[in-house]
Amino acid sequence: MRVLLNGTVLVVLWNHLWFHDLANRSTLAASEDGSGLTQVIFLGLGAAMAAALWRLGPARLRPLATWPLLLCAGWLGTTVLLSIEPSLSIRRAVLMAIALMLSAGVLIVARSPRQFAMTLAGSALVILVASYLAVALVPDLAIHSSFDLNSDPSHPGLWRGIFPHKNEAGAAMVILIICGLYVRATASRFLGWAIVLLAVGFLVASGSKTALLVTPVILAVTALCRVFRGNLARTSLLLGPVVAFSVVSIGSVVVPAIQEKLGALMTDATFTGRNEIWEFAIDNIFIRPFRGWGYGAFWMTERTMYAGSEQLTWVNTANHAHNAYLDTALTMGFPGLAFTLVAFMLMPLRDLQATAGGRDLDPTTLLFVRLWFLGLVSASFETVLYNGNNATCCMFMMAVFGLRLRTAYRPAA
């Protein structure tokens, strides 16, 4: 029952809506109503996980009730009530809360690291086998084509498998590579390497630039964290790339000198048009800098897509800001961004130091560090925070909760 529940949750968190038809014109419309199927799936799984946690004892979640996390949740709730679309924000916040419960619940329900690893392996193989079969059997729904609406000229031919977009497929493959390495170290070398190789092959075929960029960075930095065990060294290794990516991304919009230097070094200093989205997001952040626009109440809404302005461009139809830190400030204001950085960047680092300061990282802690670092680095180019529909967000939150729980419970052998 534990494996079945956790396996279902992991597959849903990685991708719960399979086979998107990108040629369907309905994808161009505002999505304020949300997906009825998504709501049914999350409500059903949320009820099942709540029942499991109640049976095991809700007190096991008590270590997660830290002041930074509570302040972050409290401010999110405040901005939901102050949202420009309160009903929309409340509905999406409920789904996010369920996703957070599922991410934490998986760690409580798993009986041991080995069972957790085997559940990850089974769930990963479901995603990988389904994606490869989709490419082979229904390529029109699994490979980008020139018939996709809002398609980039470089997208046709890139694989997306059962995912709605090649970037989401790439992000999921990075997660599966990390999970495969954990399976190899904890449960089965054969299964672990099989998952890694299959995920690497699909990642290359997806052509996801962000995923291809961050994968070697994540593996290299976390490997160095096993060599340099001092708290200062690990802090520099983990936060240094995050700061660097933020300077390169947002700095290229805010500071002209950085943009000039990037233009001399890179063939695409606009990061595939992201700079226009970042400029649009920054302009709107300063319209409501304190309380923000409200959780999930800005992108893909009628106010943004069909506003009565003469300056409407393709940016108005974007799904998100392609930067989690900008999106957090956009929806929760600067106070929400500050609470987020403390709760999800500084506190997990402190938990890591409390758990493994001066010592090598055991496989489970290393898994959490890799997933947490993946979220922080990816946040500079994709919206991976406060997005319950995003696989990276859910695994990032699982990693944050896992590092916190490691400080409260002794690691199992």
GROMACS .gro file of C-alpha atoms in nm, residues 23-237:
model
  215
   23ALA     CA    1  -0.219   2.218  -3.234
   24ASN     CA    2  -0.543   2.268  -3.040
   25ARG     CA    3  -0.645   2.633  -3.054
   26SER     CA    4  -0.787   2.618  -2.701
   27THR     CA    5  -0.429   2.637  -2.570
   28LEU     CA    6  -0.424   3.002  -2.681
   29ALA     CA    7  -0.709   3.103  -2.451
   30ALA     CA    8  -0.685   3.233  -2.096
   31SER     CA    9  -0.674   2.949  -1.844
   32GLU     CA   10  -0.847   3.102  -1.544
   33ASP     CA   11  -1.087   2.809  -1.508
   34GLY     CA   12  -0.804   2.558  -1.474
   35SER     CA   13  -0.825   2.188  -1.555
   36GLY     CA   14  -1.112   1.989  -1.408
   37LEU     CA   15  -0.911   1.667  -1.441
   38THR     CA   16  -0.620   1.822  -1.250
   39GLN     CA   17  -0.852   1.922  -0.968
   40VAL     CA   18  -1.008   1.575  -0.947
   41ILE     CA   19  -0.668   1.399  -0.949
   42PHE     CA   20  -0.515   1.623  -0.682
   43LEU     CA   21  -0.822   1.616  -0.459
   44GLY     CA   22  -0.840   1.237  -0.478
   45LEU     CA   23  -0.471   1.183  -0.412
   46GLY     CA   24  -0.476   1.450  -0.141
   47ALA     CA   25  -0.753   1.266   0.041
   48ALA     CA   26  -0.565   0.935   0.015
   49MET     CA   27  -0.241   1.090   0.144
   50ALA     CA   28  -0.422   1.270   0.426
   51ALA     CA   29  -0.573   0.938   0.537
   52ALA     CA   30  -0.231   0.771   0.529
   53LEU     CA   31  -0.068   1.051   0.730
   54TRP     CA   32  -0.351   1.042   0.982
   55ARG     CA   33  -0.303   0.668   1.028
   56LEU     CA   34   0.076   0.704   1.067
   57GLY     CA   35   0.043   1.005   1.296
   58PRO     CA   36   0.031   1.373   1.192
   59ALA     CA   37   0.292   1.447   1.460
   60ARG     CA   38   0.556   1.317   1.218
   61LEU     CA   39   0.510   1.638   1.020
   62ARG     CA   40   0.577   1.859   1.322
   63PRO     CA   41   0.947   1.925   1.236
   64LEU     CA   42   0.827   2.106   0.922
   65ALA     CA   43   0.649   2.373   1.129
   66THR     CA   44   0.946   2.611   1.136
   67TRP     CA   45   0.909   2.987   1.162
   68PRO     CA   46   1.044   3.058   0.811
   69LEU     CA   47   0.803   2.810   0.651
   70LEU     CA   48   0.511   2.935   0.861
   71LEU     CA   49   0.588   3.299   0.776
   72CYS     CA   50   0.611   3.209   0.408
   73ALA     CA   51   0.277   3.026   0.421
   74GLY     CA   52   0.119   3.310   0.617
   75TRP     CA   53   0.229   3.576   0.368
   76LEU     CA   54   0.116   3.360   0.077
   77GLY     CA   55  -0.226   3.333   0.240
   78THR     CA   56  -0.236   3.709   0.291
   79THR     CA   57  -0.154   3.784  -0.072
   80VAL     CA   58  -0.417   3.532  -0.182
   81LEU     CA   59  -0.682   3.732   0.003
   82LEU     CA   60  -0.545   4.060  -0.140
   83SER     CA   61  -0.523   3.920  -0.492
   84ILE     CA   62  -0.673   4.099  -0.790
   85GLU     CA   63  -0.860   3.770  -0.852
   86PRO     CA   64  -0.922   3.623  -0.502
   87SER     CA   65  -1.131   3.325  -0.616
   88LEU     CA   66  -0.869   3.226  -0.875
   89SER     CA   67  -0.585   3.261  -0.623
   90ILE     CA   68  -0.771   3.060  -0.358
   91ARG     CA   69  -0.842   2.774  -0.599
   92ARG     CA   70  -0.482   2.755  -0.717
   93ALA     CA   71  -0.347   2.791  -0.362
   94VAL     CA   72  -0.555   2.492  -0.252
   95LEU     CA   73  -0.403   2.279  -0.528
   96MET     CA   74  -0.057   2.402  -0.431
   97ALA     CA   75  -0.121   2.311  -0.068
   98ILE     CA   76  -0.224   1.960  -0.174
   99ALA     CA   77   0.093   1.926  -0.385
  100LEU     CA   78   0.302   2.030  -0.083
  101MET     CA   79   0.126   1.775   0.137
  102LEU     CA   80   0.190   1.504  -0.122
  103SER     CA   81   0.559   1.601  -0.145
  104ALA     CA   82   0.600   1.581   0.232
  105GLY     CA   83   0.377   1.276   0.268
  106VAL     CA   84   0.590   1.061   0.037
  107LEU     CA   85   0.880   1.094   0.282
  108ILE     CA   86   0.664   0.997   0.581
  109VAL     CA   87   0.489   0.706   0.410
  110ALA     CA   88   0.810   0.544   0.278
  111ARG     CA   89   0.917   0.276   0.525
  112SER     CA   90   1.292   0.281   0.444
  113PRO     CA   91   1.544   0.433   0.203
  114ARG     CA   92   1.543   0.111   0.000
  115GLN     CA   93   1.164   0.112  -0.035
  116PHE     CA   94   1.176   0.480  -0.127
  117ALA     CA   95   1.443   0.408  -0.390
  118MET     CA   96   1.251   0.118  -0.543
  119THR     CA   97   0.935   0.331  -0.556
  120LEU     CA   98   1.132   0.603  -0.735
  121ALA     CA   99   1.266   0.342  -0.975
  122GLY     CA  100   0.922   0.206  -1.061
  123SER     CA  101   0.775   0.553  -1.108
  124ALA     CA  102   1.069   0.664  -1.322
  125LEU     CA  103   1.035   0.360  -1.550
  126VAL     CA  104   0.662   0.435  -1.597
  127ILE     CA  105   0.747   0.786  -1.718
  128LEU     CA  106   1.042   0.678  -1.933
  129VAL     CA  107   0.878   0.379  -2.100
  130ALA     CA  108   0.560   0.578  -2.168
  131SER     CA  109   0.760   0.865  -2.318
  132TYR     CA  110   0.967   0.644  -2.547
  133LEU     CA  111   0.657   0.452  -2.658
  134ALA     CA  112   0.479   0.781  -2.725
  135VAL     CA  113   0.761   0.894  -2.955
  136ALA     CA  114   0.747   0.563  -3.141
  137LEU     CA  115   0.368   0.517  -3.162
  138VAL     CA  116   0.209   0.865  -3.153
  139PRO     CA  117   0.484   1.103  -3.271
  140ASP     CA  118   0.232   1.378  -3.352
  141LEU     CA  119   0.156   1.402  -2.978
  142ALA     CA  120   0.509   1.334  -2.854
  143ILE     CA  121   0.735   1.533  -3.088
  144HIS     CA  122   0.719   1.905  -3.153
  145SER     CA  123   0.612   1.996  -3.506
  146SER     CA  124   0.557   2.305  -3.717
  147PHE     CA  125   0.182   2.266  -3.654
  148ASP     CA  126   0.224   2.349  -3.284
  149LEU     CA  127   0.067   2.683  -3.201
  150ASN     CA  128   0.312   2.940  -3.061
  151SER     CA  129   0.591   2.707  -3.170
  152ASP     CA  130   0.948   2.832  -3.184
  153PRO     CA  131   1.114   2.773  -3.524
  154SER     CA  132   1.377   2.557  -3.353
  155HIS     CA  133   1.126   2.325  -3.181
  156PRO     CA  134   1.008   2.093  -3.462
  157GLY     CA  135   1.170   1.752  -3.424
  158LEU     CA  136   1.245   1.788  -3.053
  159TRP     CA  137   1.102   1.519  -2.827
  160ARG     CA  138   0.852   1.592  -2.549
  161GLY     CA  139   0.710   1.243  -2.492
  162ILE     CA  140   0.405   1.243  -2.265
  163PHE     CA  141   0.484   1.599  -2.151
  164PRO     CA  142   0.321   1.919  -2.279
  165HIS     CA  143   0.650   2.082  -2.380
  166LYS     CA  144   1.013   1.986  -2.442
  167ASN     CA  145   1.128   2.207  -2.151
  168GLU     CA  146   0.904   2.018  -1.909
  169ALA     CA  147   1.027   1.689  -2.052
  170GLY     CA  148   1.388   1.803  -2.009
  171ALA     CA  149   1.332   1.912  -1.650
  172ALA     CA  150   1.171   1.577  -1.568
  173MET     CA  151   1.464   1.390  -1.724
  174VAL     CA  152   1.709   1.578  -1.499
  175ILE     CA  153   1.502   1.468  -1.199
  176LEU     CA  154   1.504   1.109  -1.323
  177ILE     CA  155   1.883   1.118  -1.369
  178ILE     CA  156   1.918   1.228  -1.005
  179CYS     CA  157   1.672   0.963  -0.890
  180GLY     CA  158   1.851   0.698  -1.097
  181LEU     CA  159   2.180   0.777  -0.924
  182TYR     CA  160   2.002   0.740  -0.588
  183VAL     CA  161   1.855   0.404  -0.693
  184ARG     CA  162   2.202   0.289  -0.798
  185ALA     CA  163   2.350   0.381  -0.459
  186THR     CA  164   2.062   0.253  -0.246
  187ALA     CA  165   1.877  -0.035  -0.409
  188SER     CA  166   1.990  -0.164  -0.750
  189ARG     CA  167   2.288  -0.072  -0.968
  190PHE     CA  168   2.125  -0.220  -1.278
  191LEU     CA  169   1.797  -0.031  -1.239
  192GLY     CA  170   1.979   0.286  -1.139
  193TRP     CA  171   2.208   0.294  -1.443
  194ALA     CA  172   1.921   0.193  -1.673
  195ILE     CA  173   1.715   0.491  -1.553
  196VAL     CA  174   2.012   0.726  -1.590
  197LEU     CA  175   2.093   0.615  -1.944
  198LEU     CA  176   1.731   0.627  -2.061
  199ALA     CA  177   1.682   0.971  -1.906
  200VAL     CA  178   2.005   1.108  -2.057
  201GLY     CA  179   1.902   0.985  -2.403
  202PHE     CA  180   1.562   1.151  -2.381
  203LEU     CA  181   1.711   1.470  -2.237
  204VAL     CA  182   1.944   1.506  -2.536
  205ALA     CA  183   1.656   1.439  -2.778
  206SER     CA  184   1.439   1.701  -2.604
  207GLY     CA  185   1.695   1.975  -2.672
  208SER     CA  186   1.597   2.154  -2.350
  209LYS     CA  187   1.872   2.415  -2.313
  210THR     CA  188   1.812   2.488  -1.945
  211ALA     CA  189   1.811   2.120  -1.850
  212LEU     CA  190   2.121   2.046  -2.057
  213LEU     CA  191   2.297   2.342  -1.894
  214VAL     CA  192   2.213   2.270  -1.531
  215THR     CA  193   2.265   1.891  -1.530
  216PRO     CA  194   2.649   1.892  -1.537
  217VAL     CA  195   2.653   2.188  -1.295
  218ILE     CA  196   2.437   2.000  -1.043
  219LEU     CA  197   2.635   1.678  -1.063
  220ALA     CA  198   2.972   1.855  -1.047
  221VAL     CA  199   2.887   2.087  -0.757
  222THR     CA  200   2.727   1.815  -0.544
  223ALA     CA  201   3.024   1.588  -0.613
  224LEU     CA  202   3.255   1.863  -0.486
  225CYS     CA  203   3.035   1.892  -0.174
  226ARG     CA  204   3.142   1.539  -0.090
  227VAL     CA  205   3.508   1.635  -0.124
  228PHE     CA  206   3.499   1.974   0.054
  229ARG     CA  207   3.307   1.908   0.375
  230GLY     CA  208   3.347   2.237   0.558
  231ASN     CA  209   3.037   2.450   0.608
  232LEU     CA  210   3.191   2.754   0.440
  233ALA     CA  211   3.310   2.550   0.140
  234ARG     CA  212   2.971   2.385   0.090
  235THR     CA  213   2.791   2.717   0.127
  236SER     CA  214   3.012   2.875  -0.139
  237LEU     CA  215   2.974   2.578  -0.373
   0.00000   0.00000   0.00000
